[in-house]
mmCIF file of C-alpha atoms and ligand atoms in Angstrom:
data_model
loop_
_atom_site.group_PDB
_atom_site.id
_atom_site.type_symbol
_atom_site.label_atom_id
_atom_site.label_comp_id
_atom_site.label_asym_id
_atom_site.label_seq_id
_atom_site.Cartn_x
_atom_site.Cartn_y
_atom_site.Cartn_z
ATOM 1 C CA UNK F 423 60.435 115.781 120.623
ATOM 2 C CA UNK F 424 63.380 118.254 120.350
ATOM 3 C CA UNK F 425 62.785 120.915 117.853
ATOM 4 C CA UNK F 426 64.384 120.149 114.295
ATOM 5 C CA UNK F 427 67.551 121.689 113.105
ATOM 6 C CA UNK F 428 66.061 122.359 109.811
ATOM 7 C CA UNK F 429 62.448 122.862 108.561
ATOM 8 C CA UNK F 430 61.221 123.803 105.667
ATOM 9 C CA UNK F 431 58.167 125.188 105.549
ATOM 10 C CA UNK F 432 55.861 125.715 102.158
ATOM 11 C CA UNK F 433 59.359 126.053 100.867
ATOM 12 C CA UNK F 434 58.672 126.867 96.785
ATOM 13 C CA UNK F 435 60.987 127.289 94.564
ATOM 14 C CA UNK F 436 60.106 128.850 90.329
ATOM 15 C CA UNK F 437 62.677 128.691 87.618
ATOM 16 C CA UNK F 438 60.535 130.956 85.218
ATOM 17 C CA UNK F 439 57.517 129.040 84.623
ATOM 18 C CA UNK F 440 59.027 125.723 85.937
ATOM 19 C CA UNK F 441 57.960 124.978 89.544
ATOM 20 C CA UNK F 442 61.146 122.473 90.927
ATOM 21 C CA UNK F 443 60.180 122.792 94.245
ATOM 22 C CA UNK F 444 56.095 122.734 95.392
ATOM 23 C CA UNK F 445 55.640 123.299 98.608
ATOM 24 C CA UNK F 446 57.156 121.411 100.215
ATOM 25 C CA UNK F 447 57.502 120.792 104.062
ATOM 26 C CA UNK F 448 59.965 118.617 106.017
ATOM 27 C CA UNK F 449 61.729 118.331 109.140
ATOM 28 C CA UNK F 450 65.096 116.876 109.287
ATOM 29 C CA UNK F 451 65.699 115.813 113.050
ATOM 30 C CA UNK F 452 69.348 116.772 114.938
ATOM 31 C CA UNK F 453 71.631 114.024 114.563
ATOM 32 C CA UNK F 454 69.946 112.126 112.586
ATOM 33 C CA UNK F 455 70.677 111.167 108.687
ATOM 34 C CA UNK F 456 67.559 112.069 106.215
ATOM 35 C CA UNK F 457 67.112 110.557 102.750
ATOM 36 C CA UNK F 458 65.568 112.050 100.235
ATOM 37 C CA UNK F 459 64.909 109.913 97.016
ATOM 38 C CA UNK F 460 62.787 110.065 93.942
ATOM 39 C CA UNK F 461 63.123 109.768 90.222
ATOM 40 C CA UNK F 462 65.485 112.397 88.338
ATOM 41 C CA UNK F 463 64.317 115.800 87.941
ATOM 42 C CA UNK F 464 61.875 115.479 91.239
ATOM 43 C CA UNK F 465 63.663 118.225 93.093
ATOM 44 C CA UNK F 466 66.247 117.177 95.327
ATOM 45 C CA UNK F 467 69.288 118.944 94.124
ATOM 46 C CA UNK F 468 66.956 122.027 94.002
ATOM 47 C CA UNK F 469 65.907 121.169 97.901
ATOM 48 C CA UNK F 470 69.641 120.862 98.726
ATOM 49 C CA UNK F 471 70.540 123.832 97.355
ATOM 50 C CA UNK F 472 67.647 126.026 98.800
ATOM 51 C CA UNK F 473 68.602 124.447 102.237
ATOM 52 C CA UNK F 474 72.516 126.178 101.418
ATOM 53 C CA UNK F 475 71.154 129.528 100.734
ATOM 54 C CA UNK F 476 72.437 128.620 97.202
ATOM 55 C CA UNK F 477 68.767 129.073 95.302
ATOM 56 C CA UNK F 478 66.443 130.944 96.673
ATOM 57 C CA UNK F 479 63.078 130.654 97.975
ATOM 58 C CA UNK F 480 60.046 131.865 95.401
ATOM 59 C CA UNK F 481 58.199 131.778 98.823
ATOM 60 C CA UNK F 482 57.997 129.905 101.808
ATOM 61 C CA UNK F 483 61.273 129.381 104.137
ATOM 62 C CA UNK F 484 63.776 127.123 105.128
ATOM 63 C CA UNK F 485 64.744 127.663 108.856
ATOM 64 C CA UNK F 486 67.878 126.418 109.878
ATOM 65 C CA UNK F 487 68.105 126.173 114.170
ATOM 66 C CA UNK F 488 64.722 127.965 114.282
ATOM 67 C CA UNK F 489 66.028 130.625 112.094
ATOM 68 C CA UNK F 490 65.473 131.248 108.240
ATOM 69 C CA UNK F 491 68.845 130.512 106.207
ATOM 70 C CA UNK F 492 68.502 133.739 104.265
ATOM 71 C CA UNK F 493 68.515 135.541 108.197
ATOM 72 C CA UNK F 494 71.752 133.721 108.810
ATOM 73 C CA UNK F 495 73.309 134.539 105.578
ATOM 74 C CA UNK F 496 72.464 137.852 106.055
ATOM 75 C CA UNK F 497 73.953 137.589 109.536
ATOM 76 C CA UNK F 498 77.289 136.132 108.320
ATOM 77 C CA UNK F 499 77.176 133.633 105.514
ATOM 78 C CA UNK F 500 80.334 132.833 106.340
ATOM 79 C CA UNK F 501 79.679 131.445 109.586
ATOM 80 C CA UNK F 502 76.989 129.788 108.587
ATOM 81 C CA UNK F 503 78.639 127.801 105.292
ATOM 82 C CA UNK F 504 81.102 126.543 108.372
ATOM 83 C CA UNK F 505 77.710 125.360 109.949
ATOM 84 C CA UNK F 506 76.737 123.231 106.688
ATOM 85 C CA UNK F 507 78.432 121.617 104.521
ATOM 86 C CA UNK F 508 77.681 120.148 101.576
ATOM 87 C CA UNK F 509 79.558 116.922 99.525
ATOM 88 C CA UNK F 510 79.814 117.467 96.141
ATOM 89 C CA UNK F 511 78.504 114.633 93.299
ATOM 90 C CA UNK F 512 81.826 115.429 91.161
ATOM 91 C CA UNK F 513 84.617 115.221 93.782
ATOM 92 C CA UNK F 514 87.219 114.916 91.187
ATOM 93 C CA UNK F 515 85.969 118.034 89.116
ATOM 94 C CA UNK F 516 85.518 119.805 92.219
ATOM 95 C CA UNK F 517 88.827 119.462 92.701
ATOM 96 C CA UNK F 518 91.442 122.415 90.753
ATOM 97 C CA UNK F 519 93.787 120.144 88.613
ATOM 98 C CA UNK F 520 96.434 122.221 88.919
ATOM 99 C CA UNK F 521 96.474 122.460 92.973
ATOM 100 C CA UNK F 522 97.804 119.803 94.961
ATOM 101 C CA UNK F 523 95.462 117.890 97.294
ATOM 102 C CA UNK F 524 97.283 119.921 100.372
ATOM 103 C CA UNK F 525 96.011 123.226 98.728
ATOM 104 C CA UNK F 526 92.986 122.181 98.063
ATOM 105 C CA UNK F 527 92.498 120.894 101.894
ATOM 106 C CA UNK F 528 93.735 124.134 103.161
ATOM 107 C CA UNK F 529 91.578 126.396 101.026
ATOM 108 C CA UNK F 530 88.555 126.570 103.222
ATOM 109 C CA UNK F 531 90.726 127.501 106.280
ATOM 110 C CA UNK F 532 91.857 130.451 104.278
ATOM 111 C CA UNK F 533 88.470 131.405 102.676
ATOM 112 C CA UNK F 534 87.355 131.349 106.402
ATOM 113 C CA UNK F 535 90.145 133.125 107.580
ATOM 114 C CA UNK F 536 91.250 130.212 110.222
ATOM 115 C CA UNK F 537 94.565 129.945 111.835
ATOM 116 C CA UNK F 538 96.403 127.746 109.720
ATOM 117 C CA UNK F 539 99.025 125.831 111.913
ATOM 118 C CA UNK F 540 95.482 124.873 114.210
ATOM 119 C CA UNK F 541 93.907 123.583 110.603
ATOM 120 C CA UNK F 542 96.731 121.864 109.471
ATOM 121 C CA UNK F 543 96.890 119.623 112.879
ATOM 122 C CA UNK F 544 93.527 119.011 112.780
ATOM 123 C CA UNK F 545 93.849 118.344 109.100
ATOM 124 C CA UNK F 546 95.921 115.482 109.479
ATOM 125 C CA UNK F 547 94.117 114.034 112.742
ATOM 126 C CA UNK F 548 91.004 113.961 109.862
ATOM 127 C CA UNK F 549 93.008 112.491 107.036
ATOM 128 C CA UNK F 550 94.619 109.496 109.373
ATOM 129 C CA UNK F 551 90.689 109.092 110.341
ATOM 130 C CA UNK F 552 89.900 109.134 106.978
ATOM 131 C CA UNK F 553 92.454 106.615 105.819
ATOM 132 C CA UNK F 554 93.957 108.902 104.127
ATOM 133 C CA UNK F 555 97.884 108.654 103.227
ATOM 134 C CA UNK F 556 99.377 111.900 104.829
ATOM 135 C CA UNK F 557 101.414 112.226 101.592
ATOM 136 C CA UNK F 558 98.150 112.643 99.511
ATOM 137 C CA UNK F 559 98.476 116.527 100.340
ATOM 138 C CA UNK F 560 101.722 116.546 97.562
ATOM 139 C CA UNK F 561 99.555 114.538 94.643
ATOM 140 C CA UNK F 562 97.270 116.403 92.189
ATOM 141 C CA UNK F 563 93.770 115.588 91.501
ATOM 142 C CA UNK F 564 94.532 112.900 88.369
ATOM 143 C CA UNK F 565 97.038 111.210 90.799
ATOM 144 C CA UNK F 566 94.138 109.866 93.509
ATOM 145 C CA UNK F 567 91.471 107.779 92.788
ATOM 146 C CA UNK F 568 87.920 107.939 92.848
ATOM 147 C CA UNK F 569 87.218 107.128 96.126
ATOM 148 C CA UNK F 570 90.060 109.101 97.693
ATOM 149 C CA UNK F 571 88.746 111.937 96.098
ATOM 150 C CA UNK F 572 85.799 111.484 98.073
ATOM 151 C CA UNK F 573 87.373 111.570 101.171
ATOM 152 C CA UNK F 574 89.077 114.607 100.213
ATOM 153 C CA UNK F 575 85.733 116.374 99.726
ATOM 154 C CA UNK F 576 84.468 114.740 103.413
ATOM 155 C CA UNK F 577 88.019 115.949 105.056
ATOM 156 C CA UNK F 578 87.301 119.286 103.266
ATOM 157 C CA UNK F 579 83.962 119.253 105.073
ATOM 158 C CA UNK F 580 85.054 118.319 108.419
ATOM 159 C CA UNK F 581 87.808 121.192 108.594
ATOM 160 C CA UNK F 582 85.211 123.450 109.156
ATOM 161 C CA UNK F 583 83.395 121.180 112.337
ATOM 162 C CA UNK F 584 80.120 121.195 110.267
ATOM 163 C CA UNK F 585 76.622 120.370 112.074
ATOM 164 C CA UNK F 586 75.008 119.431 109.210
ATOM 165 C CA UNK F 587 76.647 117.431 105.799
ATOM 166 C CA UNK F 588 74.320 117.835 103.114
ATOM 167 C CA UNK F 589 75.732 114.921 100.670
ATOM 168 C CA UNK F 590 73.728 114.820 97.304
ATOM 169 C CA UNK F 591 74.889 111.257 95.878
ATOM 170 C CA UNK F 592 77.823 111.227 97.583
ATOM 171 C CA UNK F 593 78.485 107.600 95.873
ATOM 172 C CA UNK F 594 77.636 108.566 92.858
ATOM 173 C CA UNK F 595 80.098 106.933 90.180
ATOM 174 C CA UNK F 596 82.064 104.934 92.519
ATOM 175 C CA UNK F 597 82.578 101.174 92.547
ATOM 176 C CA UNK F 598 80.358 99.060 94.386
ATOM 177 C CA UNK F 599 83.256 98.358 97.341
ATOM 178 C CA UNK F 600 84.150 102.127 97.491
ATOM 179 C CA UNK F 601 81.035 103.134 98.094
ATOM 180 C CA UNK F 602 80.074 100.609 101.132
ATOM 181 C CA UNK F 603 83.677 101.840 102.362
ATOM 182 C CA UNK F 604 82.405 105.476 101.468
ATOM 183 C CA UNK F 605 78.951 105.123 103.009
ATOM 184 C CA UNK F 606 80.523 103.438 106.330
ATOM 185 C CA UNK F 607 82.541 106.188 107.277
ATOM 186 C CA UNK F 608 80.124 108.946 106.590
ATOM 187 C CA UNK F 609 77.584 106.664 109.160
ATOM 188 C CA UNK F 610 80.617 106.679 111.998
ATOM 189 C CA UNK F 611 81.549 109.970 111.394
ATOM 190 C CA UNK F 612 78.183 111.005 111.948
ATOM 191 C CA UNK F 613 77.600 108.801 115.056
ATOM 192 C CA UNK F 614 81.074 110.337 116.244
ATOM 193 C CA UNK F 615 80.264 113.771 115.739
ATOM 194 C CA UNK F 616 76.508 113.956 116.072
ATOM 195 C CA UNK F 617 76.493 115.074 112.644
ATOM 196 C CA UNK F 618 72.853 115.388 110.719
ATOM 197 C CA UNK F 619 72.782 114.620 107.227
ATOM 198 C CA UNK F 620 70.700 114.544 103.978
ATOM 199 C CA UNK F 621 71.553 111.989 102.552
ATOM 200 C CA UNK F 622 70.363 112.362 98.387
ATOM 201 C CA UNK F 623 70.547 109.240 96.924
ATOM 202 C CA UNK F 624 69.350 107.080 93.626
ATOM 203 C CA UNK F 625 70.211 103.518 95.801
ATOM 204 C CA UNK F 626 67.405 102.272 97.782
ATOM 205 C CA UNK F 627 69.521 99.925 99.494
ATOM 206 C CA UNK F 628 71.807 102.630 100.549
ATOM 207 C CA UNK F 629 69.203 104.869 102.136
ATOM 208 C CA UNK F 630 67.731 102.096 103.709
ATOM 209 C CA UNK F 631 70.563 101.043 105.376
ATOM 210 C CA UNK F 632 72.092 103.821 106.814
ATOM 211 C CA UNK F 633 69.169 106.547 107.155
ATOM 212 C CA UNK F 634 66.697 106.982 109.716
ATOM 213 C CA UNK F 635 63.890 108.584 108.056
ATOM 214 C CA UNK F 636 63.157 108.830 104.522
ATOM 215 C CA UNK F 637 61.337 111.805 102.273
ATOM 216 C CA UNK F 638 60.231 110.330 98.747
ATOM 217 C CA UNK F 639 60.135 113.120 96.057
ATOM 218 C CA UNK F 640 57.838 113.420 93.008
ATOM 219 C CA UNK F 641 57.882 116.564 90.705
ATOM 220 C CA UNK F 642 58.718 119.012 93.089
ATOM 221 C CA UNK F 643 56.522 117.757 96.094
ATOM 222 C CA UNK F 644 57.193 115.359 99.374
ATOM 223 C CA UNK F 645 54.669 112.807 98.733
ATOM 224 C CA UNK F 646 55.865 110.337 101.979
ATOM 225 C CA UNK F 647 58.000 111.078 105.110
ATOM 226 C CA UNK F 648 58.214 108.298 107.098
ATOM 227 C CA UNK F 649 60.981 106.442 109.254
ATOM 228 C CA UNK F 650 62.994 104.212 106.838
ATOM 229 C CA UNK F 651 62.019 100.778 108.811
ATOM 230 C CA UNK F 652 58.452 101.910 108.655
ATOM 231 C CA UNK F 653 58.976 103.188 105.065
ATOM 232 C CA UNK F 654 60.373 99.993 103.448
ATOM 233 C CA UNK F 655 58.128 97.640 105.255
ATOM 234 C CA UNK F 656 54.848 99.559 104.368
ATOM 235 C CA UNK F 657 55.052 101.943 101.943
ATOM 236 C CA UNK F 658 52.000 103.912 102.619
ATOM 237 C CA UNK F 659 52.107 106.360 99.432
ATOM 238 C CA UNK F 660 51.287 103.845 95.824
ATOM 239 C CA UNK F 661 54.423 105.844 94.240
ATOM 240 C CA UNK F 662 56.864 104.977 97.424
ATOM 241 C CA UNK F 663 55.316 101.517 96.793
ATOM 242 C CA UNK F 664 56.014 101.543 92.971
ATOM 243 C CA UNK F 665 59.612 103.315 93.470
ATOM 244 C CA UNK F 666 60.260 100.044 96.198
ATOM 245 C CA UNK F 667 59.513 97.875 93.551
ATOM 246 C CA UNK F 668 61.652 98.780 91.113
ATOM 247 C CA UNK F 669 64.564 97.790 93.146
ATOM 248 C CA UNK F 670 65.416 93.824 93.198
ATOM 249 C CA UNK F 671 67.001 93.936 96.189
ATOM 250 C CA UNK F 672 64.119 95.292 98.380
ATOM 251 C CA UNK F 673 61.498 93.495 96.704
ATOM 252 C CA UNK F 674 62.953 90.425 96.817
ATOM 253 C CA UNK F 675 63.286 90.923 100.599
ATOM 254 C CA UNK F 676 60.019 91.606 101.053
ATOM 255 C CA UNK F 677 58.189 89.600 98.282
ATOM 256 C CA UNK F 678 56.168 92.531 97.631
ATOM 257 C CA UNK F 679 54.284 92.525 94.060
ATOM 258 C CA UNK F 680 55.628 94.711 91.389
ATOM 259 C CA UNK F 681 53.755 97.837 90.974
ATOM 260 C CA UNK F 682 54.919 98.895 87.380
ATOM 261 C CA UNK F 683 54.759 102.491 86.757
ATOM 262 C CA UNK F 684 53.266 103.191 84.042
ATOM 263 C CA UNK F 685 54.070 105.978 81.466
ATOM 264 C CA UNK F 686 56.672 108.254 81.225
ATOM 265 C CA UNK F 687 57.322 110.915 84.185
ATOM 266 C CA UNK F 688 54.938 114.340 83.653
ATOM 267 C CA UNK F 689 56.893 117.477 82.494
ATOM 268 C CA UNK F 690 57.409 119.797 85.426
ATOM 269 C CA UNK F 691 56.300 122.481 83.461
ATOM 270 C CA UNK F 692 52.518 121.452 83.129
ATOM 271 C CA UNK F 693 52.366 119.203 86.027
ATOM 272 C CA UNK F 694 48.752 117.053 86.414
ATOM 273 C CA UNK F 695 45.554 118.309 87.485
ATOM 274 C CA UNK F 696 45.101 116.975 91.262
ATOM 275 C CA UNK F 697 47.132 114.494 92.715
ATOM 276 C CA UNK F 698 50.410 115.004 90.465
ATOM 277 C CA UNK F 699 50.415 111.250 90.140
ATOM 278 C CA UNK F 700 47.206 110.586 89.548
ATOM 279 C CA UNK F 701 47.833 109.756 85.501
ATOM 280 C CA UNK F 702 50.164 106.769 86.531
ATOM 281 C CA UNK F 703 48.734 105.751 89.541
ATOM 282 C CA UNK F 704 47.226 102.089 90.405
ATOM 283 C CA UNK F 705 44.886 103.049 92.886
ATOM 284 C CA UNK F 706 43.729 106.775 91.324
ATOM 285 C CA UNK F 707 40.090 107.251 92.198
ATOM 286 C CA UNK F 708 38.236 109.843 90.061
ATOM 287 C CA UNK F 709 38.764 112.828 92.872
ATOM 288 C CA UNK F 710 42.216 112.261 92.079
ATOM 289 C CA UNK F 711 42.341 114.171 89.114
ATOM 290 C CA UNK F 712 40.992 116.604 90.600
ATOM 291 C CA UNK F 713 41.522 117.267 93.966
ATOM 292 C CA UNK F 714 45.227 118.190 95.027
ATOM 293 C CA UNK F 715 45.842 115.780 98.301
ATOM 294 C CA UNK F 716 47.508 117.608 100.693
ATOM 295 C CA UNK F 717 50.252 116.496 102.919
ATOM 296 C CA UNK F 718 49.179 115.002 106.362
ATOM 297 C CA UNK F 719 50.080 113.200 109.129
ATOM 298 C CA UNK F 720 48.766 110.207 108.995
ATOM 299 C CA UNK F 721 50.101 108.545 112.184
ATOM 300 C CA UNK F 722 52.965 110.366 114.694
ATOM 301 C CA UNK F 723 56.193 110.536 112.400
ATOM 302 C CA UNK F 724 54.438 109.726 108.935
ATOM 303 C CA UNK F 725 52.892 112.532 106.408
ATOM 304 C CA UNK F 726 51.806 111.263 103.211
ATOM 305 C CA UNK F 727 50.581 112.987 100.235
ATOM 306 C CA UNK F 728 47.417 111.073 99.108
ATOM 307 C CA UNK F 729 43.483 110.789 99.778
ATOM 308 C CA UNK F 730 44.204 106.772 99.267
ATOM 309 C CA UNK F 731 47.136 105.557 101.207
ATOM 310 C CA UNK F 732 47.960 101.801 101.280
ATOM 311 C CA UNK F 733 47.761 99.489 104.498
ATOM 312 C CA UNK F 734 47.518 102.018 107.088
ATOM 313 C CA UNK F 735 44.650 101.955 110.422
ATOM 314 C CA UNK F 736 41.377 103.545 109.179
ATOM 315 C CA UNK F 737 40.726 106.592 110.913
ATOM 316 C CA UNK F 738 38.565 106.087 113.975
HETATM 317 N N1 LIG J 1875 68.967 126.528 87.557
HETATM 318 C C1 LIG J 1875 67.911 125.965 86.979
HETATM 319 N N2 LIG J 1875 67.225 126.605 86.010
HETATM 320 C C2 LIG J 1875 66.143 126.045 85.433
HETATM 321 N N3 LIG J 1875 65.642 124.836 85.763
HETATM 322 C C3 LIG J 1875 66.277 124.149 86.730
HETATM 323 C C4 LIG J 1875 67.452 124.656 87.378
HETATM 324 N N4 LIG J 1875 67.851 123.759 88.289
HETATM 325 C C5 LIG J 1875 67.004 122.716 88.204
HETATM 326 N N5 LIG J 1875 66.051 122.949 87.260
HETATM 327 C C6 LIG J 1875 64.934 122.068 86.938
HETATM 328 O O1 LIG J 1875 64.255 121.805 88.146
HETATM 329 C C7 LIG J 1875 63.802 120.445 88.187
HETATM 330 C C8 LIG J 1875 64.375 119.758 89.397
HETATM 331 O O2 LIG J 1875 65.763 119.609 89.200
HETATM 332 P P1 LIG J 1875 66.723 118.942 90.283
HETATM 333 O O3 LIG J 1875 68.102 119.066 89.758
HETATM 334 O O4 LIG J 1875 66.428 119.521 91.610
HETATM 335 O O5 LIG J 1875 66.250 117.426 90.257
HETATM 336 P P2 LIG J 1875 66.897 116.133 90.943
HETATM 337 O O6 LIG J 1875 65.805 115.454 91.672
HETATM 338 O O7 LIG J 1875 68.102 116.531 91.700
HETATM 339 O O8 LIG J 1875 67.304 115.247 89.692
HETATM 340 P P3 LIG J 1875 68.540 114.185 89.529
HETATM 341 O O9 LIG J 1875 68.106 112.935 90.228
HETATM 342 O O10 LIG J 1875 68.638 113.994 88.051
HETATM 343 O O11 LIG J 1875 69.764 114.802 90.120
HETATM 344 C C9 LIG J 1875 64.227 119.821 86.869
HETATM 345 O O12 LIG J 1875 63.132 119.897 85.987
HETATM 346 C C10 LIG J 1875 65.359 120.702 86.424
HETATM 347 O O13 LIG J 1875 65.462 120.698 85.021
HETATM 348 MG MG1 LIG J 1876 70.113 116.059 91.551
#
């Protein structure tokens, strides 16, 4: 297996006494698209912005090509925002209202000091890719729609010949149609370009059709890494199970019995004793209050977070 282009390792992140991100370790593969999911205020923003330089690291590390991202930062931060981009939820606020889509396109090639007749070729070989109207570059931000903006923001990002698009729900808002239209582009552009993505996103259907593997979040800690076939067809951690459930769509397809959560989500700040969802879990065993599970491997590919994981070999 070629080595991952990012890692994080025991990445933790504190916001005073609030810990958003525990631990947590993950491998996102090269040219491959990563989803991370899990219910609001589990830590993925936080994850995608720690993997940006943008919040740092209480301890731990993030390595980005087998080096950490504060090294490369310190390095040149500007060569290494070219390196990874990131798509923004709010494309339309993102956006200045008082600068015309052109200017807005062309601001990263000045921030990064780029030659600007080279950019402005290669911006409009991206926008006729995009389906983008050349004449979008006159219009302001109130004059495009919702899903244009969004391609804005993704033409923005591929100016700068990214390796990596972090997109954290790029779909976010959009109608159902702009969003499969949204979605299918980002999955050629990435099979074009060899692009790797993490992909954050509240739709299971979505990450299960276009990722490869899938991280489930819950308060602050991977609790299941897993391909995404492998993922939706046997969840192996009872929260991946119960989050699987919740969605019609999936269950239906796989007639799988509705595991209700039960209760309301723990506060981050005084997270559970043990396994963090012991308190709402079907299958908690008495050690699970108490004893922490830690992350493992439990066949090649597949780390889960729990000393009772569903429908997987016994160990030998
Ligand atoms: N800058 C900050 N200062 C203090 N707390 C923060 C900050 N950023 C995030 N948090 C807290 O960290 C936790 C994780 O937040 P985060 O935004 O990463 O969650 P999320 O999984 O992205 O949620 P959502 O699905 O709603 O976007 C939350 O409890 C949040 O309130
Ligand atoms: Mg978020």
């Amino acid at each position: 297996m070629t080595a991952p282009l990012v890692a994080f390792e025991d990445a933790a992140v504190t916001f005073g006494k609030l810990r958003a991100l525990d631990d947590v370790t993950l491998h996102l593969p090269r040219g491959a698209i990563t989803g991370l999911v899990g219910e609001s205020g589990s830590g993925k923003t936080t994850l995608c912005r720690t993997l940006l330089g943008l919040t740092p690291l209480s301890s731990g590390e993030v390595l980005f090509d087998g080096m950490p991202v504060r090294t490369h930062l310190a390095r040149g931060a500007r060569a290494f925002r070219r390196r990874v981009q990131m798509l923004l939820q709010d494309a339309v606020a993102s956006l200045s209202p008082r600068m015309r889509i052109g200017s807005a396109l062309e601001e990263p090639l000045r921030i990064h000091r780029l030659p600007l007749e080279e950019g402005r070729e290669r911006l409009i070989g991206i926008l006729r890719r995009l389906g983008l109207p050349e004449d979008i570059r006159g219009k302001y931000p109130h004059q495009i729609s919702g899903g244009q903006a969004r391609r804005v923001g993704v033409a923005r990002a591929l100016l700068m010949r990214p390796e990596m698009i972090v997109a954290d729900e790029p779909t976010a808002g959009l109608d159902v149609s702009v969003q499969g239209e949204l979605l299918n582009l980002l999955l050629d552009l990435q099979r074009e370009l060899g692009l790797t993505y993490l992909l954050v996103s509240h739709n299971l259907n979505v990450v299960r059709r276009i990722t490869d593997r899938t991280a489930v979040m819950y308060l602050g800690q991977v609790v299941e890494d897993a391909p995404t076939r492998e993922l939706f067809h046997r969840p192996a951690h009872p929260y991946t199970a119960a989050l699987l459930s919740t969605n019609p769509a999936v269950q239906a397809a796989r007639r799988r019995a509705r595991i209700v959560l039960q209760g309301e989500i723990p506060s981050m700040l005084a997270p559970p004793s043990g396994c963090r969802f012991h308190p709402r879990c079907p299958v908690a065993q008495p050690n699970c209050a108490i004893d922490p599970p830690a992350l493992a491997e439990v066949e090649p590919g597949r780390s889960v977070r729990c000393h009772y994981p569903f429908s997987l070999p016994l160990p030998a």
